[in-house]
GROMACS .gro file of C-alpha atoms in nm:
model
  300
    1MET     CA    1   0.476  21.776  -0.599
    2LYS     CA    2   0.326  21.894  -0.928
    3VAL     CA    3   0.051  22.156  -0.882
    4LEU     CA    4  -0.175  22.338  -1.128
    5LEU     CA    5  -0.307  22.674  -1.009
    6VAL     CA    6  -0.613  22.810  -1.191
    7ILE     CA    7  -0.650  23.183  -1.127
    8ASN     CA    8  -0.930  23.422  -1.219
    9PRO     CA    9  -0.759  23.764  -1.241
   10VAL     CA   10  -1.082  23.966  -1.232
   11SER     CA   11  -1.263  23.800  -0.939
   12GLY     CA   12  -1.307  24.003  -0.623
   13ASN     CA   13  -1.175  24.356  -0.590
   14SER     CA   14  -0.800  24.304  -0.555
   15ASP     CA   15  -0.508  24.310  -0.797
   16LYS     CA   16  -0.364  23.958  -0.802
   17LYS     CA   17  -0.026  24.033  -0.962
   18ASN     CA   18   0.158  24.085  -0.632
   19LEU     CA   19  -0.024  23.791  -0.476
   20LEU     CA   20   0.078  23.565  -0.763
   21GLY     CA   21   0.441  23.660  -0.712
   22THR     CA   22   0.416  23.574  -0.343
   23ILE     CA   23   0.261  23.237  -0.420
   24LYS     CA   24   0.537  23.158  -0.671
   25ARG     CA   25   0.801  23.234  -0.407
   26GLU     CA   26   0.619  23.017  -0.154
   27ALA     CA   27   0.609  22.732  -0.408
   28LEU     CA   28   0.987  22.758  -0.455
   29LEU     CA   29   1.041  22.749  -0.079
   30GLN     CA   30   0.822  22.438  -0.051
   31ASN     CA   31   0.994  22.269  -0.348
   32ILE     CA   32   0.667  22.268  -0.542
   33SER     CA   33   0.655  22.247  -0.920
   34LEU     CA   34   0.384  22.505  -0.996
   35ASP     CA   35   0.208  22.562  -1.328
   36ILE     CA   36  -0.034  22.854  -1.358
   37TYR     CA   37  -0.336  22.894  -1.583
   38THR     CA   38  -0.501  23.237  -1.593
   39THR     CA   39  -0.862  23.236  -1.707
   40THR     CA   40  -0.968  23.468  -1.991
   41GLY     CA   41  -1.333  23.376  -2.033
   42LYS     CA   42  -1.259  23.218  -2.372
   43ASN     CA   43  -1.235  22.838  -2.402
   44ASP     CA   44  -1.103  22.807  -2.045
   45ASP     CA   45  -1.245  22.459  -1.992
   46GLU     CA   46  -1.081  22.326  -2.308
   47LYS     CA   47  -0.745  22.481  -2.221
   48ILE     CA   48  -0.750  22.352  -1.863
   49GLU     CA   49  -0.839  22.008  -1.995
   50GLU     CA   50  -0.540  22.017  -2.229
   51LEU     CA   51  -0.307  22.097  -1.940
   52LEU     CA   52  -0.447  21.822  -1.720
   53SER     CA   53  -0.440  21.565  -1.998
   54GLY     CA   54  -0.079  21.638  -2.086
   55THR     CA   55   0.077  21.653  -1.737
   56SER     CA   56   0.057  21.434  -1.427
   57TYR     CA   57  -0.055  21.676  -1.155
   58GLU     CA   58  -0.117  21.574  -0.794
   59LEU     CA   59  -0.309  21.883  -0.687
   60LEU     CA   60  -0.533  22.140  -0.855
   61VAL     CA   61  -0.585  22.472  -0.673
   62ALA     CA   62  -0.836  22.741  -0.770
   63LEU     CA   63  -0.776  23.109  -0.689
   64GLY     CA   64  -1.096  23.304  -0.741
   65GLY     CA   65  -1.457  23.328  -0.638
   66ASP     CA   66  -1.723  23.058  -0.610
   67GLY     CA   67  -1.777  23.043  -0.988
   68THR     CA   68  -1.407  22.979  -1.055
   69VAL     CA   69  -1.396  22.722  -0.775
   70ASN     CA   70  -1.698  22.536  -0.913
   71ARG     CA   71  -1.554  22.517  -1.264
   72ALA     CA   72  -1.208  22.405  -1.152
   73ALA     CA   73  -1.357  22.148  -0.915
   74LEU     CA   74  -1.524  21.967  -1.204
   75HIS     CA   75  -1.183  21.925  -1.370
   76ALA     CA   76  -1.032  21.796  -1.045
   77ARG     CA   77  -1.320  21.551  -1.013
   78LYS     CA   78  -1.275  21.423  -1.368
   79HIS     CA   79  -0.901  21.366  -1.325
   80GLU     CA   80  -0.932  21.239  -0.963
   81LEU     CA   81  -0.705  21.513  -0.827
   82LEU     CA   82  -0.690  21.661  -0.482
   83PHE     CA   83  -0.854  22.004  -0.490
   84GLY     CA   84  -0.771  22.316  -0.291
   85ILE     CA   85  -0.910  22.669  -0.274
   86ILE     CA   86  -0.743  23.008  -0.236
   87PRO     CA   87  -1.021  23.261  -0.162
   88GLY     CA   88  -1.010  23.535  -0.423
   89GLY     CA   89  -1.368  23.640  -0.485
   90THR     CA   90  -1.618  23.866  -0.313
   91ALA     CA   91  -1.814  23.618  -0.101
   92ASN     CA   92  -1.590  23.306  -0.101
   93GLY     CA   93  -1.878  23.112   0.050
   94LEU     CA   94  -1.745  22.757   0.017
   95ALA     CA   95  -1.395  22.850   0.136
   96LYS     CA   96  -1.537  23.013   0.450
   97ASP     CA   97  -1.765  22.719   0.515
   98LEU     CA   98  -1.468  22.479   0.496
   99GLY     CA   99  -1.257  22.682   0.738
  100ILE     CA  100  -1.005  22.783   0.470
  101PRO     CA  101  -0.803  23.091   0.577
  102SER     CA  102  -0.897  23.424   0.420
  103ASP     CA  103  -0.525  23.501   0.385
  104PRO     CA  104  -0.443  23.362   0.038
  105VAL     CA  105  -0.081  23.270   0.113
  106GLU     CA  106  -0.182  23.077   0.424
  107ALA     CA  107  -0.459  22.909   0.223
  108PHE     CA  108  -0.198  22.802  -0.033
  109ARG     CA  109   0.028  22.664   0.242
  110GLN     CA  110  -0.255  22.460   0.389
  111ALA     CA  111  -0.346  22.328   0.044
  112ILE     CA  112   0.012  22.213  -0.004
  113GLU     CA  113   0.026  22.052   0.342
  114GLN     CA  114  -0.296  21.855   0.277
  115LYS     CA  115  -0.355  21.787   0.649
  116HIS     CA  116  -0.734  21.820   0.646
  117LYS     CA  117  -0.930  21.651   0.366
  118ILE     CA  118  -1.286  21.539   0.303
  119TRP     CA  119  -1.462  21.340   0.034
  120MET     CA  120  -1.700  21.609  -0.081
  121ASP     CA  121  -2.046  21.538  -0.222
  122MET     CA  122  -2.191  21.730  -0.515
  123ILE     CA  123  -2.553  21.806  -0.601
  124GLN     CA  124  -2.653  21.734  -0.959
  125VAL     CA  125  -2.901  21.997  -1.083
  126ASN     CA  126  -3.136  21.941  -1.377
  127GLU     CA  127  -2.907  21.660  -1.502
  128LYS     CA  128  -2.674  21.932  -1.634
  129TYR     CA  129  -2.519  22.143  -1.358
  130HIS     CA  130  -2.323  22.056  -1.044
  131LEU     CA  131  -2.352  22.240  -0.714
  132LEU     CA  132  -2.074  22.240  -0.455
  133HIS     CA  133  -2.201  22.482  -0.192
  134LEU     CA  134  -2.554  22.623  -0.215
  135GLY     CA  135  -2.821  22.758  -0.444
  136ASP     CA  136  -3.162  22.915  -0.400
  137ILE     CA  137  -3.480  23.050  -0.553
  138GLY     CA  138  -3.627  23.382  -0.446
  139ALA     CA  139  -3.489  23.650  -0.218
  140ASN     CA  140  -3.113  23.583  -0.237
  141ALA     CA  141  -3.118  23.513  -0.612
  142ASN     CA  142  -3.316  23.835  -0.662
  143LEU     CA  143  -3.053  24.023  -0.462
  144ILE     CA  144  -2.769  23.882  -0.674
  145ALA     CA  145  -2.957  23.981  -0.991
  146ARG     CA  146  -3.012  24.337  -0.865
  147MET     CA  147  -2.648  24.369  -0.765
  148GLU     CA  148  -2.535  24.259  -1.112
  149ASN     CA  149  -2.777  24.495  -1.284
  150SER     CA  150  -2.701  24.796  -1.064
  151LYS     CA  151  -2.462  25.058  -1.202
  152LYS     CA  152  -2.390  25.183  -0.852
  153ASP     CA  153  -2.278  24.986  -0.550
  154THR     CA  154  -2.563  25.096  -0.325
  155LEU     CA  155  -2.563  24.781  -0.111
  156HIS     CA  156  -2.284  24.889   0.121
  157ASN     CA  157  -2.554  25.061   0.322
  158ALA     CA  158  -2.717  24.808   0.557
  159ALA     CA  159  -3.062  24.965   0.521
  160ASN     CA  160  -3.043  24.933   0.142
  161PHE     CA  161  -2.931  24.572   0.174
  162ILE     CA  162  -3.230  24.484   0.394
  163GLN     CA  163  -3.467  24.666   0.162
  164GLU     CA  164  -3.336  24.484  -0.144
  165PHE     CA  165  -3.359  24.147   0.031
  166LEU     CA  166  -3.715  24.196   0.151
  167GLU     CA  167  -3.873  24.325  -0.171
  168GLY     CA  168  -3.848  24.005  -0.374
  169GLY     CA  169  -4.200  23.887  -0.292
  170SER     CA  170  -4.318  23.530  -0.237
  171PHE     CA  171  -4.408  23.242  -0.467
  172ASP     CA  172  -4.602  22.915  -0.463
  173TYR     CA  173  -4.411  22.588  -0.481
  174THR     CA  174  -4.446  22.213  -0.455
  175LEU     CA  175  -4.158  21.996  -0.336
  176GLU     CA  176  -4.107  21.621  -0.379
  177THR     CA  177  -3.831  21.456  -0.172
  178ASP     CA  178  -3.746  21.107  -0.046
  179LYS     CA  179  -3.885  21.224   0.289
  180GLY     CA  180  -4.226  21.324   0.152
  181SER     CA  181  -4.418  21.590  -0.039
  182TYR     CA  182  -4.459  21.955   0.058
  183LYS     CA  183  -4.632  22.260  -0.083
  184GLY     CA  184  -4.685  22.620   0.017
  185ASN     CA  185  -4.582  22.979  -0.033
  186ALA     CA  186  -4.226  23.094   0.034
  187SER     CA  187  -3.998  23.397   0.011
  188MET     CA  188  -3.697  23.174  -0.052
  189VAL     CA  189  -3.620  22.807  -0.105
  190SER     CA  190  -3.254  22.713  -0.063
  191PHE     CA  191  -3.075  22.386  -0.137
  192CYS     CA  192  -2.741  22.347   0.033
  193ASN     CA  193  -2.449  22.108   0.056
  194ALA     CA  194  -2.304  22.292   0.357
  195ARG     CA  195  -2.417  22.532   0.629
  196LYS     CA  196  -2.341  22.898   0.567
  197TYR     CA  197  -2.341  23.183   0.321
  198GLY     CA  198  -2.012  23.362   0.257
  199THR     CA  199  -2.127  23.626   0.506
  200GLY     CA  200  -2.117  23.360   0.777
  201ILE     CA  201  -2.496  23.365   0.812
  202PRO     CA  202  -2.614  23.004   0.859
  203LEU     CA  203  -2.893  22.839   0.662
  204THR     CA  204  -2.882  22.525   0.873
  205LYS     CA  205  -2.663  22.403   1.157
  206ASP     CA  206  -2.666  22.030   1.079
  207ALA     CA  207  -2.564  22.005   0.711
  208ALA     CA  208  -2.230  21.861   0.601
  209PRO     CA  209  -2.077  21.836   0.254
  210ASN     CA  210  -1.970  21.475   0.309
  211ASP     CA  211  -2.278  21.311   0.463
  212GLY     CA  212  -2.443  21.174   0.148
  213LYS     CA  213  -2.741  21.410   0.157
  214PHE     CA  214  -2.833  21.776   0.117
  215GLU     CA  215  -3.077  22.013   0.282
  216VAL     CA  216  -3.372  22.202   0.137
  217VAL     CA  217  -3.444  22.510   0.351
  218ILE     CA  218  -3.779  22.685   0.311
  219PHE     CA  219  -3.838  23.039   0.434
  220LYS     CA  220  -4.211  23.112   0.437
  221GLU     CA  221  -4.145  23.476   0.516
  222ILE     CA  222  -3.829  23.682   0.553
  223ALA     CA  223  -3.873  23.969   0.793
  224VAL     CA  224  -3.617  24.210   0.935
  225SER     CA  225  -3.618  24.000   1.252
  226THR     CA  226  -3.523  23.692   1.045
  227LEU     CA  227  -3.217  23.870   0.907
  228LEU     CA  228  -3.114  24.004   1.246
  229ARG     CA  229  -3.145  23.665   1.421
  230SER     CA  230  -2.952  23.497   1.139
  231ALA     CA  231  -2.678  23.759   1.166
  232LEU     CA  232  -2.648  23.692   1.540
  233ALA     CA  233  -2.625  23.317   1.470
  234ALA     CA  234  -2.321  23.387   1.251
  235ILE     CA  235  -2.149  23.504   1.572
  236GLU     CA  236  -2.300  23.255   1.817
  237GLU     CA  237  -2.434  22.925   1.675
  238SER     CA  238  -2.657  22.862   1.978
  239LEU     CA  239  -2.871  23.155   1.862
  240PHE     CA  240  -2.961  22.977   1.536
  241PRO     CA  241  -3.327  23.067   1.460
  242ASP     CA  242  -3.466  22.732   1.338
  243GLU     CA  243  -3.826  22.837   1.410
  244ASP     CA  244  -3.841  23.068   1.106
  245ARG     CA  245  -3.753  22.801   0.846
  246GLN     CA  246  -3.835  22.443   0.751
  247ILE     CA  247  -3.533  22.219   0.694
  248ILE     CA  248  -3.561  21.891   0.503
  249SER     CA  249  -3.264  21.652   0.465
  250THR     CA  250  -3.288  21.441   0.151
  251THR     CA  251  -3.094  21.270  -0.127
  252SER     CA  252  -3.317  21.399  -0.407
  253ALA     CA  253  -3.574  21.672  -0.466
  254VAL     CA  254  -3.793  21.819  -0.736
  255ILE     CA  255  -3.908  22.178  -0.689
  256ASN     CA  256  -4.201  22.291  -0.907
  257LEU     CA  257  -4.308  22.656  -0.937
  258THR     CA  258  -4.625  22.806  -1.080
  259GLU     CA  259  -4.418  23.047  -1.289
  260ALA     CA  260  -4.054  23.078  -1.394
  261ARG     CA  261  -3.840  23.235  -1.119
  262GLN     CA  262  -3.489  23.370  -1.079
  263TRP     CA  263  -3.246  23.124  -0.915
  264GLN     CA  264  -2.874  23.087  -0.856
  265LEU     CA  265  -2.609  22.817  -0.813
  266ASP     CA  266  -2.291  22.895  -0.619
  267GLY     CA  267  -2.339  23.266  -0.688
  268GLU     CA  268  -2.405  23.223  -1.061
  269LEU     CA  269  -2.743  23.340  -1.192
  270MET     CA  270  -2.932  23.078  -1.390
  271PRO     CA  271  -3.203  23.129  -1.654
  272PRO     CA  272  -3.548  23.158  -1.492
  273ALA     CA  273  -3.706  22.814  -1.447
  274ARG     CA  274  -4.030  22.652  -1.331
  275GLN     CA  275  -3.874  22.322  -1.225
  276ILE     CA  276  -3.547  22.238  -1.048
  277ARG     CA  277  -3.441  21.875  -1.007
  278LEU     CA  278  -3.175  21.791  -0.747
  279LYS     CA  279  -2.986  21.469  -0.673
  280ILE     CA  280  -2.697  21.402  -0.437
  281LEU     CA  281  -2.377  21.257  -0.584
  282PRO     CA  282  -2.180  21.120  -0.287
  283ARG     CA  283  -1.800  21.130  -0.254
  284GLN     CA  284  -1.724  21.312  -0.578
  285LEU     CA  285  -1.425  21.531  -0.492
  286ARG     CA  286  -1.122  21.502  -0.264
  287MET     CA  287  -1.131  21.848  -0.108
  288ILE     CA  288  -0.863  22.009   0.109
  289CYS     CA  289  -1.014  22.198   0.403
  290GLY     CA  290  -0.867  22.449   0.644
  291GLU     CA  291  -0.735  22.372   0.991
  292GLU     CA  292  -1.062  22.513   1.132
  293CYS     CA  293  -1.286  22.293   0.914
  294PRO     CA  294  -1.605  22.217   1.113
  295TYR     CA  295  -1.668  21.889   0.933
  296THR     CA  296  -1.541  21.539   1.007
  297VAL     CA  297  -1.219  21.475   0.817
  298ASP     CA  298  -1.214  21.173   0.584
  299ALA     CA  299  -0.933  20.940   0.482
  300CYS     CA  300  -0.883  21.030   0.118
   0.00000   0.00000   0.00000
């Protein structure tokens, strides 16, 4: 089997040199022909495209955080390759949601074995971007922005985390979907192709990345009790607090805001916007899941 591994050496907080050596040894044991591309932040897309155009790979694997995964997935989609993830970032939201092991060597083994696969949908955003996992406007995007702008890592303290999450304020919105029109005031509006944040905290309990639709989740108000109940639901799903949010399943949506707001896609901050247009793109990517994947496995 011919495999291309795309690795982001600066994602997360760990040195990946030793890990890379372990993965190379595992590839030799499994009789895998492994090529490695290390991202530099300069012309990575063009260089990855050159590799994929010049060699017949069967599998593309991304080692990094959600941003690296999203970028590599678009290349796998274009070249119709199987796609696997080795968690290597800080949150690793999509990998956790798909039941992919946190141990990177085990994640590589399961990617090679290809036992659990789904045809994964994508969400097209503003006719330009593609979302694999989840994005949002408001509280969580504000938190990501403050974390990136902070010179000190003050968010290890739980009290500081809660304070940062609750101070974002609310905003007026209108929402058009194939299920109807909505308007109101919210602390956060999320749009998700799966169920959980990288922390394990669920946004919804019914979403799936291969069901041909996505969910818009509206939080009118985020109180301390909301965060605590959501944290408990990460441990026990039956405690999911659906009374504090409105969940709309749809294939398309247009979110309009009265003023430009901070928002994020798969952990990447986007330029403030007043309108966000969303459309489901079914069955876009052949994704390898973990053995504990909670979603129905597809034949792909």
